[in-house]
PDB file of C-alpha atoms in Angstrom:
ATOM      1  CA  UNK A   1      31.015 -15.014 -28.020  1.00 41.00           C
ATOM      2  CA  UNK A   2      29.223 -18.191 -26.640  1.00 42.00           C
ATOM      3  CA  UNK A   3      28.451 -18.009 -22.711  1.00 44.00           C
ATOM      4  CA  UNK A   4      30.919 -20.172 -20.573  1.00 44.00           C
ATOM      5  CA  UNK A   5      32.587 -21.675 -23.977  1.00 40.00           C
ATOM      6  CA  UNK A   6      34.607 -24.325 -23.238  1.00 40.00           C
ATOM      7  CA  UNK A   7      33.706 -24.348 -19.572  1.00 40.00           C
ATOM      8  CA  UNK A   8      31.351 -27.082 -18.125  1.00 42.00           C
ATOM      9  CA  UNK A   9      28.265 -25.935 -16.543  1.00 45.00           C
ATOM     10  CA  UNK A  10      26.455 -27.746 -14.063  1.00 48.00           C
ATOM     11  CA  UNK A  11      22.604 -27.240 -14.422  1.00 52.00           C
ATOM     12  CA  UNK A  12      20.395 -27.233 -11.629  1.00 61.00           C
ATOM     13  CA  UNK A  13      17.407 -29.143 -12.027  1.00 69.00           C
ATOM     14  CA  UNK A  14      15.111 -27.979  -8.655  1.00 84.00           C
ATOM     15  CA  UNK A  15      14.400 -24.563  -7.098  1.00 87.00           C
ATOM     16  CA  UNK A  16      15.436 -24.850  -3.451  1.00 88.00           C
ATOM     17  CA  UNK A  17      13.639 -21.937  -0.887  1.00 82.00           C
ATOM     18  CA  UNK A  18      14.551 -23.996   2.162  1.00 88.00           C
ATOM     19  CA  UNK A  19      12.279 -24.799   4.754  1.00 89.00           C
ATOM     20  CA  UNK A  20      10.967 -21.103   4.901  1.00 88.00           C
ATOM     21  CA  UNK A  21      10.423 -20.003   1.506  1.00 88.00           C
ATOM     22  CA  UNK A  22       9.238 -16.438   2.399  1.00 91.00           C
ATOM     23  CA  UNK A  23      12.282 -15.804   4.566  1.00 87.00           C
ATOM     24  CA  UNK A  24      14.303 -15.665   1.289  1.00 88.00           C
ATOM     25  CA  UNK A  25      14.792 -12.232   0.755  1.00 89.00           C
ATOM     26  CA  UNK A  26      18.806 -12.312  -0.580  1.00 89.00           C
ATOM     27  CA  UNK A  27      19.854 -10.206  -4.254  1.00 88.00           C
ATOM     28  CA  UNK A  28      22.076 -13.565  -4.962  1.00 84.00           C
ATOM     29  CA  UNK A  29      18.807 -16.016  -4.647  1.00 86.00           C
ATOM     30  CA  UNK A  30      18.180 -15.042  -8.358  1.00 82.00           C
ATOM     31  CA  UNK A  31      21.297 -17.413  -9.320  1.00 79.00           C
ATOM     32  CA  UNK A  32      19.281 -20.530  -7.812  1.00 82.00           C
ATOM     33  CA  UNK A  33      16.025 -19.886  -8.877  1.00 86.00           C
ATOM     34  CA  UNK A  34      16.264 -20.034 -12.749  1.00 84.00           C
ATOM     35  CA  UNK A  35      17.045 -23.474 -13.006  1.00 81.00           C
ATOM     36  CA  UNK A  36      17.094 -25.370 -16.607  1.00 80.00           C
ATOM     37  CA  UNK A  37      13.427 -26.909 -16.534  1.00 82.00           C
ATOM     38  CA  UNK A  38      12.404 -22.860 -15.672  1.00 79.00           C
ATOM     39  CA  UNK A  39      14.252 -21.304 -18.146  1.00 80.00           C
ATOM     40  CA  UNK A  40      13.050 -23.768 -21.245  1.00 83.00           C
ATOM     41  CA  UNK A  41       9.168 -23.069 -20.397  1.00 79.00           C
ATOM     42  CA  UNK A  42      10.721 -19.027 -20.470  1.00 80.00           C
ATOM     43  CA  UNK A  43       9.902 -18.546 -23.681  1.00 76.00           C
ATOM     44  CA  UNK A  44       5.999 -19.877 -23.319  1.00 77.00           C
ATOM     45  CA  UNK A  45       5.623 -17.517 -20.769  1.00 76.00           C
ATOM     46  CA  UNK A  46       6.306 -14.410 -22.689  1.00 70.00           C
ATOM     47  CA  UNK A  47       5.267 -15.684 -26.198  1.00 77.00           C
ATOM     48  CA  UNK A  48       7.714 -13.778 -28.224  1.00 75.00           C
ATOM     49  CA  UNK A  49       5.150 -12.717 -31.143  1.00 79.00           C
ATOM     50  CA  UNK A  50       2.486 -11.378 -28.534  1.00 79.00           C
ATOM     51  CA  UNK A  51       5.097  -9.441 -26.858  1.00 80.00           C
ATOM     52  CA  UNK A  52       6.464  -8.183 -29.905  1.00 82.00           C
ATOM     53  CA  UNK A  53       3.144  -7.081 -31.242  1.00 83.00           C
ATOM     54  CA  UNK A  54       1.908  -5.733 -27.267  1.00 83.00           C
ATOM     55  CA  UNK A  55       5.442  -3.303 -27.015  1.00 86.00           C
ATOM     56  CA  UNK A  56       5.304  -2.213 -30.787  1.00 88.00           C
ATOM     57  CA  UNK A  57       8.251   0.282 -31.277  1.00 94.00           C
ATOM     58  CA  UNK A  58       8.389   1.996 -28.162  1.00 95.00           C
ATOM     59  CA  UNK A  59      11.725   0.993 -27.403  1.00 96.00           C
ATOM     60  CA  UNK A  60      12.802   1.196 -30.927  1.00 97.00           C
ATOM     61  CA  UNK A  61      11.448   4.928 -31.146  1.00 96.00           C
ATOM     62  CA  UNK A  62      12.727   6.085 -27.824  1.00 97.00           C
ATOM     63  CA  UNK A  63      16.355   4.995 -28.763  1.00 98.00           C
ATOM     64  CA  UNK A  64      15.958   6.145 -32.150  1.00 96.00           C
ATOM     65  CA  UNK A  65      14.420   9.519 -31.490  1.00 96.00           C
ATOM     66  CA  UNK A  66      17.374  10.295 -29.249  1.00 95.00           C
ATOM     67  CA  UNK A  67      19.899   8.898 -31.392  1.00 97.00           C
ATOM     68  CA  UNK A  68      21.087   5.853 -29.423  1.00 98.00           C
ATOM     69  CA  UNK A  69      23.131   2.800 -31.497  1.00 98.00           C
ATOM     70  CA  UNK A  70      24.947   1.184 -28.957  1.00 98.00           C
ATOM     71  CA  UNK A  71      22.686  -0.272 -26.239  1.00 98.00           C
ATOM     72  CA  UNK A  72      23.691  -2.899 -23.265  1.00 98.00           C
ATOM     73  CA  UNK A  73      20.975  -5.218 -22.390  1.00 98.00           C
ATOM     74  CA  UNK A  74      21.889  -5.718 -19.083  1.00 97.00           C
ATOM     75  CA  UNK A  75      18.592  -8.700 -18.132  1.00 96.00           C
ATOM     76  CA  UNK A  76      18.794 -10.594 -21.150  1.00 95.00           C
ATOM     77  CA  UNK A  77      16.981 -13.778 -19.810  1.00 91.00           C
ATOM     78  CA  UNK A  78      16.520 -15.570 -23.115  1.00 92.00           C
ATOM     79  CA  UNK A  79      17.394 -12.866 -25.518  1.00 94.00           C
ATOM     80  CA  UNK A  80      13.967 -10.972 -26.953  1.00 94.00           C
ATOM     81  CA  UNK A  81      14.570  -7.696 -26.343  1.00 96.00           C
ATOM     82  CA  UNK A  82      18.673  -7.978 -27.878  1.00 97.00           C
ATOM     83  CA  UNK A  83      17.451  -9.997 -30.363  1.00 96.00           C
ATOM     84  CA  UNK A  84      13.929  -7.198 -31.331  1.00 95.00           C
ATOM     85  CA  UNK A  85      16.993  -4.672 -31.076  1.00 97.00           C
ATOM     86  CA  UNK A  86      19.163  -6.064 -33.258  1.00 97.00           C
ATOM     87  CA  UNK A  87      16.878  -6.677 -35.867  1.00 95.00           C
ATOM     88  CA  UNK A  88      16.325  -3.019 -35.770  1.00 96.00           C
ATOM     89  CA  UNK A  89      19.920  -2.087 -36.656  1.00 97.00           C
ATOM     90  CA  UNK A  90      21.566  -1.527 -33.072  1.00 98.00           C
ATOM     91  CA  UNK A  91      24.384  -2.668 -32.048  1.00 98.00           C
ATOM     92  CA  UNK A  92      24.010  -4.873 -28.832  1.00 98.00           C
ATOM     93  CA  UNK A  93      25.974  -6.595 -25.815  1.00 97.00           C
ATOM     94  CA  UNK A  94      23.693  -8.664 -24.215  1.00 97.00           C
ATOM     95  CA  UNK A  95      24.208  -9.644 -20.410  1.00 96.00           C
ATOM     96  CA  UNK A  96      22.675 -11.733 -17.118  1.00 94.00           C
ATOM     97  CA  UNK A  97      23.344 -12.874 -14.219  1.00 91.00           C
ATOM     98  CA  UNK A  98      22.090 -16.328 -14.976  1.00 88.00           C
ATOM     99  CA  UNK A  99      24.742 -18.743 -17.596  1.00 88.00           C
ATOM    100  CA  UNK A 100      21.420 -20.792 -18.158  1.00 88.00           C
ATOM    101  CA  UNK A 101      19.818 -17.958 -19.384  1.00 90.00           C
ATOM    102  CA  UNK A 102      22.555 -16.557 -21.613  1.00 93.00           C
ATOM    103  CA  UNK A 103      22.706 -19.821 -23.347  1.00 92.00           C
ATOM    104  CA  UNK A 104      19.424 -19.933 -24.105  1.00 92.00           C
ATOM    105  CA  UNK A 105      19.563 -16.199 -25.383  1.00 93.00           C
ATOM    106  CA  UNK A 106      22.570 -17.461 -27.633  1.00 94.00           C
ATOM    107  CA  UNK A 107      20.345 -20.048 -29.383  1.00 93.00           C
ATOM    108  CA  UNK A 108      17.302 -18.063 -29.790  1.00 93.00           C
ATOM    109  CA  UNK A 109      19.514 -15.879 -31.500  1.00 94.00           C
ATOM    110  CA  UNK A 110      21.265 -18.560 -33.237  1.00 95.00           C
ATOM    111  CA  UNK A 111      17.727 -20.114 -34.762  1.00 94.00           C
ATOM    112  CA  UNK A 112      17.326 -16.129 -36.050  1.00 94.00           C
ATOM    113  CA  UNK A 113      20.770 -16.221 -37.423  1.00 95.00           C
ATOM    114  CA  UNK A 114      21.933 -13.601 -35.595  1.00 95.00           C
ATOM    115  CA  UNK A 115      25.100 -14.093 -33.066  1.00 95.00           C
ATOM    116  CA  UNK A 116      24.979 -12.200 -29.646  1.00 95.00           C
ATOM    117  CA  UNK A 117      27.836 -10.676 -27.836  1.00 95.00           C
ATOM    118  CA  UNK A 118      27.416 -11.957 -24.474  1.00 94.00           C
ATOM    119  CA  UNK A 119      28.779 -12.033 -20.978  1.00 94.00           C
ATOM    120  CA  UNK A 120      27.932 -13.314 -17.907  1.00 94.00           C
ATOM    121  CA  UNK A 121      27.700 -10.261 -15.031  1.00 94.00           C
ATOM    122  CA  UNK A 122      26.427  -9.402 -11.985  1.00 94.00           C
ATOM    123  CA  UNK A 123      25.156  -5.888 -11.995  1.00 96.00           C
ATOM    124  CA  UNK A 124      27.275  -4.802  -8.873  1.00 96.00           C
ATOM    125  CA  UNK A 125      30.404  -5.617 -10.526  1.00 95.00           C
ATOM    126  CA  UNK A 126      29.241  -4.400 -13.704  1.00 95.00           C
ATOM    127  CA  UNK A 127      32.038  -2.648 -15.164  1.00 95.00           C
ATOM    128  CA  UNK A 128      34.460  -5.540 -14.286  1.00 95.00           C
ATOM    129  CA  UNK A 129      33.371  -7.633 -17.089  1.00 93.00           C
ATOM    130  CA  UNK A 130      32.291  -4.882 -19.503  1.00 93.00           C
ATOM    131  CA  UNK A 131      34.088  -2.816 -21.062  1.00 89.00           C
ATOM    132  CA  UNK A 132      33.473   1.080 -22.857  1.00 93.00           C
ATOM    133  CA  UNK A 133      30.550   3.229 -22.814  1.00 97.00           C
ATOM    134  CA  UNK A 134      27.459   2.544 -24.162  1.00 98.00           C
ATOM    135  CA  UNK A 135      24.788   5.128 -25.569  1.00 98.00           C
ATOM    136  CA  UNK A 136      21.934   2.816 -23.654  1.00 98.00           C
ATOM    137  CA  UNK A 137      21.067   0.511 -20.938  1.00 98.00           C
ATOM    138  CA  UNK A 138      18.215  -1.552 -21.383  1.00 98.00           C
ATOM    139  CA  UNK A 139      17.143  -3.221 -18.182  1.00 98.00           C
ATOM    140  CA  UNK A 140      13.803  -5.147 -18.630  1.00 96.00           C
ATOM    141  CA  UNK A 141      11.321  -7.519 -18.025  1.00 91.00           C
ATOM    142  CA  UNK A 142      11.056  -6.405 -14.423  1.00 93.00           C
ATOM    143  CA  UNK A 143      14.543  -7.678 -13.316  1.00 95.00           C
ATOM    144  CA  UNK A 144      15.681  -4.852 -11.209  1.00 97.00           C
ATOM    145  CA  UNK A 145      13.511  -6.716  -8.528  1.00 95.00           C
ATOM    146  CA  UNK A 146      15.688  -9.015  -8.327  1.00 95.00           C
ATOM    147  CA  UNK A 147      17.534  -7.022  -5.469  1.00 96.00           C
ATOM    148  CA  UNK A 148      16.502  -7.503  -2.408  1.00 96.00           C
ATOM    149  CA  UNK A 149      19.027  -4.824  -0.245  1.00 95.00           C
ATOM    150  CA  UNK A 150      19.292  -1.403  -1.060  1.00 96.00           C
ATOM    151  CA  UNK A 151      22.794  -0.724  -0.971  1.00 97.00           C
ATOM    152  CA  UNK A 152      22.501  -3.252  -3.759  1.00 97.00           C
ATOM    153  CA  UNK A 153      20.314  -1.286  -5.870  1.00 97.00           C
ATOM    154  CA  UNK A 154      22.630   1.843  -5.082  1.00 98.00           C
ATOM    155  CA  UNK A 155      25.229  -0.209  -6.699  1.00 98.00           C
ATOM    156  CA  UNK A 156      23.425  -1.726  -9.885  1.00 97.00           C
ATOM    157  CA  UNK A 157      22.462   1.911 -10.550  1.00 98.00           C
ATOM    158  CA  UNK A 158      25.570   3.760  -9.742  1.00 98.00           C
ATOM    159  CA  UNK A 159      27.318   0.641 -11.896  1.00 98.00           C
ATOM    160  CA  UNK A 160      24.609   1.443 -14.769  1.00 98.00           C
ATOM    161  CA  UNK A 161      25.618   5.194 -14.855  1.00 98.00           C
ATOM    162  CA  UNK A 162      29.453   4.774 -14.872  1.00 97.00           C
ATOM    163  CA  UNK A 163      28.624   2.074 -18.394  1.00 97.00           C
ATOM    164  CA  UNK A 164      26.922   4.930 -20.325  1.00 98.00           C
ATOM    165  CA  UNK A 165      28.003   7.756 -22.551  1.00 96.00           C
ATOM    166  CA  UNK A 166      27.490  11.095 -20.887  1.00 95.00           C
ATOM    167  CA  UNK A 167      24.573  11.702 -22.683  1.00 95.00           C
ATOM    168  CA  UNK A 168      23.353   8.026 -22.460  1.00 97.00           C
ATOM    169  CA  UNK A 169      20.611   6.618 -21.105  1.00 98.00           C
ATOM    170  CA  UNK A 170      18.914   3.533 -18.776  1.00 98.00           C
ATOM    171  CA  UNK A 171      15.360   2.342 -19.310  1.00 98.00           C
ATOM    172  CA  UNK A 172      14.092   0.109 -16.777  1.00 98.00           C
ATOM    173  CA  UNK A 173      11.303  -1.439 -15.886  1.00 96.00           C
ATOM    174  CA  UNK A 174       9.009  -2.624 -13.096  1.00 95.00           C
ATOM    175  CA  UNK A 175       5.674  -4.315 -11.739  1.00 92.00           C
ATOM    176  CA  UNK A 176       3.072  -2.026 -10.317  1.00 93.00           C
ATOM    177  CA  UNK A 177       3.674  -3.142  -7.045  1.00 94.00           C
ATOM    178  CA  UNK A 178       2.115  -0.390  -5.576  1.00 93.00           C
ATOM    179  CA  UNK A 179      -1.127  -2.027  -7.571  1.00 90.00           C
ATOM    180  CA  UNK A 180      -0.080  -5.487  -5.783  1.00 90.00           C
ATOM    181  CA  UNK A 181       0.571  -4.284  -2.582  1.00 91.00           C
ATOM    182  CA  UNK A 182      -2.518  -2.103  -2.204  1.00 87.00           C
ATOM    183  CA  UNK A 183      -5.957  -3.599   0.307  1.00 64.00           C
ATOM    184  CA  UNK A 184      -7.825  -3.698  -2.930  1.00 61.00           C
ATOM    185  CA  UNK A 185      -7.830  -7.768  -3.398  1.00 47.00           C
ATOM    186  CA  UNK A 186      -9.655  -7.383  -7.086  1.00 50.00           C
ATOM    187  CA  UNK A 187      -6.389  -5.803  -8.561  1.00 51.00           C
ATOM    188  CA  UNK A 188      -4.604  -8.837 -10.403  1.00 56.00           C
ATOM    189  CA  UNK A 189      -1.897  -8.358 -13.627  1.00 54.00           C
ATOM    190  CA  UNK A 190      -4.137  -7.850 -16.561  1.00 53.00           C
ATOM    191  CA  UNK A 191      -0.905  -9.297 -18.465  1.00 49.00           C
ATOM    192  CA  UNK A 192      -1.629  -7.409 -21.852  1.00 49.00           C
ATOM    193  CA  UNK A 193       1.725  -6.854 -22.997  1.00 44.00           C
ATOM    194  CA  UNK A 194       4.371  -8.811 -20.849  1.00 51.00           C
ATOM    195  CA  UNK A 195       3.852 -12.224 -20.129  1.00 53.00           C
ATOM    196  CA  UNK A 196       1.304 -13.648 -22.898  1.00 47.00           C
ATOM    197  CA  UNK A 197       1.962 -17.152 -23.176  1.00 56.00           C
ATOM    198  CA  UNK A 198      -1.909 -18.873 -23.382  1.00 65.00           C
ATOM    199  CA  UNK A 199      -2.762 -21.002 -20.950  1.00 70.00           C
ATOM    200  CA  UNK A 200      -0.272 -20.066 -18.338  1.00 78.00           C
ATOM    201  CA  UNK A 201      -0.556 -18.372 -14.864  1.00 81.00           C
ATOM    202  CA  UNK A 202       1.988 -15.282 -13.549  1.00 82.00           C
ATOM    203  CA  UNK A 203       0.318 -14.715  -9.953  1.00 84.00           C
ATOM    204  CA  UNK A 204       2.024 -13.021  -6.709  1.00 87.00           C
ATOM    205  CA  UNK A 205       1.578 -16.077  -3.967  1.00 90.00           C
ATOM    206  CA  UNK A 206       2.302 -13.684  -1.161  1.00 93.00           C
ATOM    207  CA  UNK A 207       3.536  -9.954  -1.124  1.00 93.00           C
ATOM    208  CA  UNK A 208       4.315  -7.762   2.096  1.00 94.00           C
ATOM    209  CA  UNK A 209       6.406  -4.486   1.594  1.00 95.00           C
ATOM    210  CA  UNK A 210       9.635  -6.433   1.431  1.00 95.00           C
ATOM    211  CA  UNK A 211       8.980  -9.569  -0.236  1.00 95.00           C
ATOM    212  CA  UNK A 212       6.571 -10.495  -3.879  1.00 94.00           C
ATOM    213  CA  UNK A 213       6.703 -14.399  -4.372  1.00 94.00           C
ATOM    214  CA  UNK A 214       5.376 -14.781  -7.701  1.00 90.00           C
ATOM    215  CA  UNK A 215       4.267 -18.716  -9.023  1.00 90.00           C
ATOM    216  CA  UNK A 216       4.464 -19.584 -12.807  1.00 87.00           C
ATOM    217  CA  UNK A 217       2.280 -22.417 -13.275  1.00 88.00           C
ATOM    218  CA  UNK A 218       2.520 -24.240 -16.537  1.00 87.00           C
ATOM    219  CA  UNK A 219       0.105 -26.501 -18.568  1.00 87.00           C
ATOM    220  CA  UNK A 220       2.035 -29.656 -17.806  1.00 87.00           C
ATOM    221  CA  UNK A 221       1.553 -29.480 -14.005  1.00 87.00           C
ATOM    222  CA  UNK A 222       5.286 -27.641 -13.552  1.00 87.00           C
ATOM    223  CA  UNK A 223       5.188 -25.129 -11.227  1.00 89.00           C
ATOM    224  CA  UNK A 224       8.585 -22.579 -10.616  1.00 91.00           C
ATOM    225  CA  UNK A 225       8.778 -19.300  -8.399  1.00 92.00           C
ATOM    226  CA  UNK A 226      10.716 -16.542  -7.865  1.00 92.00           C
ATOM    227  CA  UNK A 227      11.211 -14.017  -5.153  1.00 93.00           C
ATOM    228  CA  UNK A 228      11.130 -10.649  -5.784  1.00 94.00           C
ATOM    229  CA  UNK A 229      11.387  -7.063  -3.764  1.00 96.00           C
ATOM    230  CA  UNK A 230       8.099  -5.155  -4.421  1.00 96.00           C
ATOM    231  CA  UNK A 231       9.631  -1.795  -5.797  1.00 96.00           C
ATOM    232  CA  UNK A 232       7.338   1.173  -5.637  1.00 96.00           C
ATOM    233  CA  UNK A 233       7.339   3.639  -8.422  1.00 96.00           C
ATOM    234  CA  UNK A 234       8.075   6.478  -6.383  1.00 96.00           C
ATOM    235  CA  UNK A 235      10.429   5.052  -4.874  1.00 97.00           C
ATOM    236  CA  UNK A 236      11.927   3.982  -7.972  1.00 98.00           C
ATOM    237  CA  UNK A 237      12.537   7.117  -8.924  1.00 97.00           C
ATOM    238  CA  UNK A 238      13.810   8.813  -6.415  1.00 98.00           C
ATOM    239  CA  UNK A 239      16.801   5.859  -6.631  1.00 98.00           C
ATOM    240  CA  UNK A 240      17.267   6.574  -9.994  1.00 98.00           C
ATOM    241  CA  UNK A 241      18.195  11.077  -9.239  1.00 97.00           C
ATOM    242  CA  UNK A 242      20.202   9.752  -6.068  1.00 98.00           C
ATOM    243  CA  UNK A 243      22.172   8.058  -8.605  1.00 97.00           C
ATOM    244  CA  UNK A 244      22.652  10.698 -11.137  1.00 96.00           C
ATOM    245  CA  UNK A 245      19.901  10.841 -13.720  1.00 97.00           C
ATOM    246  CA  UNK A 246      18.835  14.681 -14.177  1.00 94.00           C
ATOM    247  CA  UNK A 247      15.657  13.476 -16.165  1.00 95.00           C
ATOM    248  CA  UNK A 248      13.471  10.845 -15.398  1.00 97.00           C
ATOM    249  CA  UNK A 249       9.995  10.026 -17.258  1.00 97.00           C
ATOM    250  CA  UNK A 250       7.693   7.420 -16.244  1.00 97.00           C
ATOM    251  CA  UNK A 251       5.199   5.435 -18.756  1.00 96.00           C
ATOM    252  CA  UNK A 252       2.451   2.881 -17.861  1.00 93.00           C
ATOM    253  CA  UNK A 253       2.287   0.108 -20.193  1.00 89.00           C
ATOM    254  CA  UNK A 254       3.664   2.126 -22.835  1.00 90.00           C
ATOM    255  CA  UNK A 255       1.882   5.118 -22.276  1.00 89.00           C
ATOM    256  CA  UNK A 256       3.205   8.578 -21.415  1.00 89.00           C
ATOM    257  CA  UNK A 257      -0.401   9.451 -19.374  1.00 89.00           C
ATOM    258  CA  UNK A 258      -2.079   6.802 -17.329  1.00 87.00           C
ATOM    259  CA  UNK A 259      -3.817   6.542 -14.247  1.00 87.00           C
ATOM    260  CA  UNK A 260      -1.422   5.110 -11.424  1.00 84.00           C
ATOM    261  CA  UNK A 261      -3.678   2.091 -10.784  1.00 83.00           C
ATOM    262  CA  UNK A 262      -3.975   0.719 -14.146  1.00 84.00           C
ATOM    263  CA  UNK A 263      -0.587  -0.405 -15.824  1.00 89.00           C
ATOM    264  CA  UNK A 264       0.573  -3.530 -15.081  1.00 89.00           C
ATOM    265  CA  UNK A 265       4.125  -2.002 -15.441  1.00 93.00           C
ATOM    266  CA  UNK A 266       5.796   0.869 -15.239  1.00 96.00           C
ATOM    267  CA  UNK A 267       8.508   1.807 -17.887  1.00 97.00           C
ATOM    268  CA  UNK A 268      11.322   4.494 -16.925  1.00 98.00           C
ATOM    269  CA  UNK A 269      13.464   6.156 -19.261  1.00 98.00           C
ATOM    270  CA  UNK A 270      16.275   8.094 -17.493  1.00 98.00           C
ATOM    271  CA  UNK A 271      18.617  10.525 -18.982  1.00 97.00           C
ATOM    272  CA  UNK A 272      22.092  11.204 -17.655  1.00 94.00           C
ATOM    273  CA  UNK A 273      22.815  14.184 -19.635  1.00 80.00           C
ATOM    274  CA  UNK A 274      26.380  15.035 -17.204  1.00 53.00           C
ATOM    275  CA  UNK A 275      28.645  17.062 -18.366  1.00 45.00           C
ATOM    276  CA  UNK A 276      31.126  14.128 -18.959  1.00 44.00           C
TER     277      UNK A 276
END
């Protein structure tokens, strides 16, 4: 289905952080900040062919090798990961938070000739809007970051685990904030496999253990931002066995042993494995 089909939707047109941009530390800023002019430039950010070639087939292979077909992309900002995953034979419901983002999923798809099942959400709520179990949860391009409250992140997660199978599972994603938010000032995003578009800066502005404002500065001038929690790995995963998973493994840029001060991100692949 078409996001918001025969309902108007206003577009926003400037990112508004108030007089205090740093004091903006909310889970429902992320519904302001991706405003049309942000979410057209998207796509130059993450360069879909250099991403495609940077991840390979991880995420193919891990959902293969445990026999996953039915996966919900639950941060499908403009549709690369549904769209890689549908290619590959899975079947796919794609959600976000954002409607401008949806829409531009639903064309990218379109100009593949592929049609996308999606639906507007917000991850506390999840299982309002969708419906049945799914084998997989995909939740990527560092989006979980987008909550700023705990109890929030309880929710998403605890919302995530009621949507899969019993023997389902979530793979998420995150910065290496602890990287970020350590007092070595030489440790910058080498940006080798996430955000590749040429000729384009991804840099934090300012981080402190409860706020990561990041600026995306294009080659036209445009400049957008967003404001992010700075999740720590460990923390991470000790969220992710409060909320259920019995199995959690931890990769750094795609790779099953790195050194905790390298990866850019960190890649989680949680297994629910209940007795359902």
């Amino acid at each position: 289905m078409e996001p918001n089909s025969g309902q108007e939707t206003v577009m926003k047109t400037k990112q508004d952080y108030g007089d205090d941009p740093l004091a903006v530390r909310e889970t429902d800023t992320y519904q302001d900040e991706y405003i049309e002019g942000f979410v057209d430039k998207w796509d130059s950010l993450i360069d879909w062919d250099s991403r495609a070639e940077g991840e390979g087939q991880f995420f193919v292979d891990i959902l293969r090798g445990r026999g996953k077909q039915t996966v919900l992309d639950v941060a499908t900002g403009t549709g690369f990961h549904s769209c890689r995953l549908m290619e590959e034979g899975f079947d796919v419901t794609s959600v976000d938070g954002s409607a401008e983002m949806l829409m531009k999923a639903f064309q990218n798809a379109g100009k593949r000739g592929q049609v996308l099942k999606t639906c507007q959400a917000d991850w506390r709520w999840l299982n309002k809007d969708i419906k049945g179990k799914f084998d997989a949860i995909i939740c990527l391009g560092n989006s979980f970051t987008h909550i700023h409250d705990e109890m929030d992140r309880r929710k998403a997660l605890a919302e995530f685990y009621a949507a899969l199978k019993h023997d389902g599972i979530l793979i998420l994603d995150q910065r290496n904030y602890d990287l970020l938010l350590s007092e070595d000032s030489a440790s910058k995003p080498k940006h080798k496999y996430y955000y590749c578009g040429k000729d384009i800066v991804a840099e934090p502005e300012y981080i402190d253990e409860g706020l990561a404002r990041f600026r995306y500065s294009f080659p036209d001038g445009s400049t957008y931002n967003l404001n992010m929690f700075p999740l720590r790995r460990r923390y991470v995963q000790k969220l992710l066995k409060e909320a259920g998973f019995e199995k959690i493994r931890t990769y750094g840029d795609f790779q099953s042993d790195f050194d905790e001060n390298d990866p850019d991100f960190f890649i989680h692949v949680a297994e629910k494995r209940d007795e359902g």
